[in-house]
Amino acid sequence: KIGILAETAGDAYAALFTLTRTAAHPGFGQIDDQVADLIATRAGPFAVAAPVLAATLPKVGALRDGLLRLGHDNPQTFQRTAFSVLEQLPELSVSGALFSAALTNVITGILRPLARDNTNTYLPQLAAQLVNLCNRLGQAGQQQAALAPAREAAEIYRRLVAENPDAYLPYLAVALTNLGAALTDIGQRQEAFALGQQITGIYRQLAAADPDQYLAGLAMALTNLSLDFGQAGQYQTALATAREAVDIYRQLAKTDPIFYLPGLALALNRHAVHLSVTGQSDAALPIATEATGIYRQLVAVNPDAYLPDLALVLVNQGLRLGEAGRLDAAILTATEATGIYRQLAAVNPDAYLPGLALALVDQGFRLDDAGEMQAAHTAVREAIDIYRQVAAVNPEAHLLRLSMALTY
């Protein structure tokens, strides 16, 4: 009767919540079958609500069973209903990162058995959602967990490309990009470097055939590859690679500035870093300032998406201001970056404590340059404590920065 009364996804969520709570009590186990029936037979509201509820519960048996039945019996309806909530999630979100990761994990878990039984229909969808899951876990600060779906997605797309390269090569490039980012996040830079070169080669091939469609992908691949070259000590190559990425993004931003400004800002930030490393500090500062200005524009429109990026470029701009001898401005910038990272880490410490430590070290060094020794010592000590904490979980990613902070 509760199910009959549900007309909207909100009604269905409330009904499923009540039914699953009731089924957990002794003597009411038969309600699980009724829950699965509602999802499979009244997909309109119930298959839309089921993944959302499943993302918040420790046990999801009946919800999962209903979604699996629907996926087996009616793939089109399954995609139209169960997937609809994923399409409503923001691409980037600080506040919603953990829920987005949990929800994507639910859908991926449903797709895996469906893909075993119906490869043609569901294997490409599984691969796409594994890519999505890797992104969501990374945004939630679960970098170690992000690696497995990234590898699985890349493996599936390699198989699909072997069968149909024209259809799936672009998707393989995206999957490999995510895998490279996941490897970098956990400190496995050598494998990420090799992947970055492969990804860039794929995008050059794609962009040569269809520049309108794939130049942006090439620019992002070059931006990432410039970081890999820099970490490998190939600084001049890193600089040239970052400059090529900036040039492409500037070209693209002329046609659609709103869409391409985030990519341009990221490429500018990397370009400024490589200019500094190669001894061109005077040229680096205006580039870093431009990147910061773009991210301030983006944060004004959507802080939930772009505040982490602003914090990162502020750290870079503080370094560049310090190199230029503008200590007061450098301290103000570093202090702003630290404040933003504190705000972010309060929401999601797993994702943003490393950034806070990075900003604190920069703030400490700038304070030291200004002769404020006690304040500098306090900032760096806090950074060291954070790096010890995160390095205990992910030593490959954080031990180097911890050792650098300890040299203060």
Short mmCIF file of C-alpha atoms in Angstrom, two decimals, residues 338 342 345 349 352-360 379-393 398 402:
data_model
loop_
_atom_site.label_atom_id
_atom_site.label_comp_id
_atom_site.label_asym_id
_atom_site.label_seq_id
_atom_site.Cartn_x
_atom_site.Cartn_y
_atom_site.Cartn_z
CA THR A 338 46.02 28.50 4.14
CA ARG A 342 41.48 25.06 6.44
CA ALA A 345 39.81 20.38 5.23
CA PRO A 349 40.10 16.21 5.66
CA TYR A 352 42.41 18.59 1.61
CA LEU A 353 44.77 18.05 4.55
CA PRO A 354 47.72 17.55 2.14
CA GLY A 355 46.87 20.87 0.51
CA LEU A 356 46.70 22.56 3.90
CA ALA A 357 50.16 21.20 4.75
CA LEU A 358 51.52 22.49 1.42
CA ALA A 359 50.06 25.94 2.06
CA LEU A 360 51.39 26.02 5.65
CA ALA A 379 53.19 27.12 10.56
CA VAL A 380 55.86 24.63 9.51
CA ARG A 381 55.44 22.54 12.69
CA GLU A 382 51.73 22.23 11.92
CA ALA A 383 52.54 21.21 8.34
CA ILE A 384 54.98 18.56 9.57
CA ASP A 385 52.33 17.12 11.90
CA ILE A 386 49.87 16.90 8.99
CA TYR A 387 52.43 15.34 6.65
CA ARG A 388 53.27 12.70 9.27
CA GLN A 389 49.56 11.89 9.49
CA VAL A 390 48.92 11.60 5.74
CA ALA A 391 52.26 9.89 5.02
CA ALA A 392 51.27 7.12 7.42
CA VAL A 393 48.40 6.34 5.03
CA HIS A 398 53.75 12.42 0.99
CA LEU A 402 57.49 15.63 4.73
#
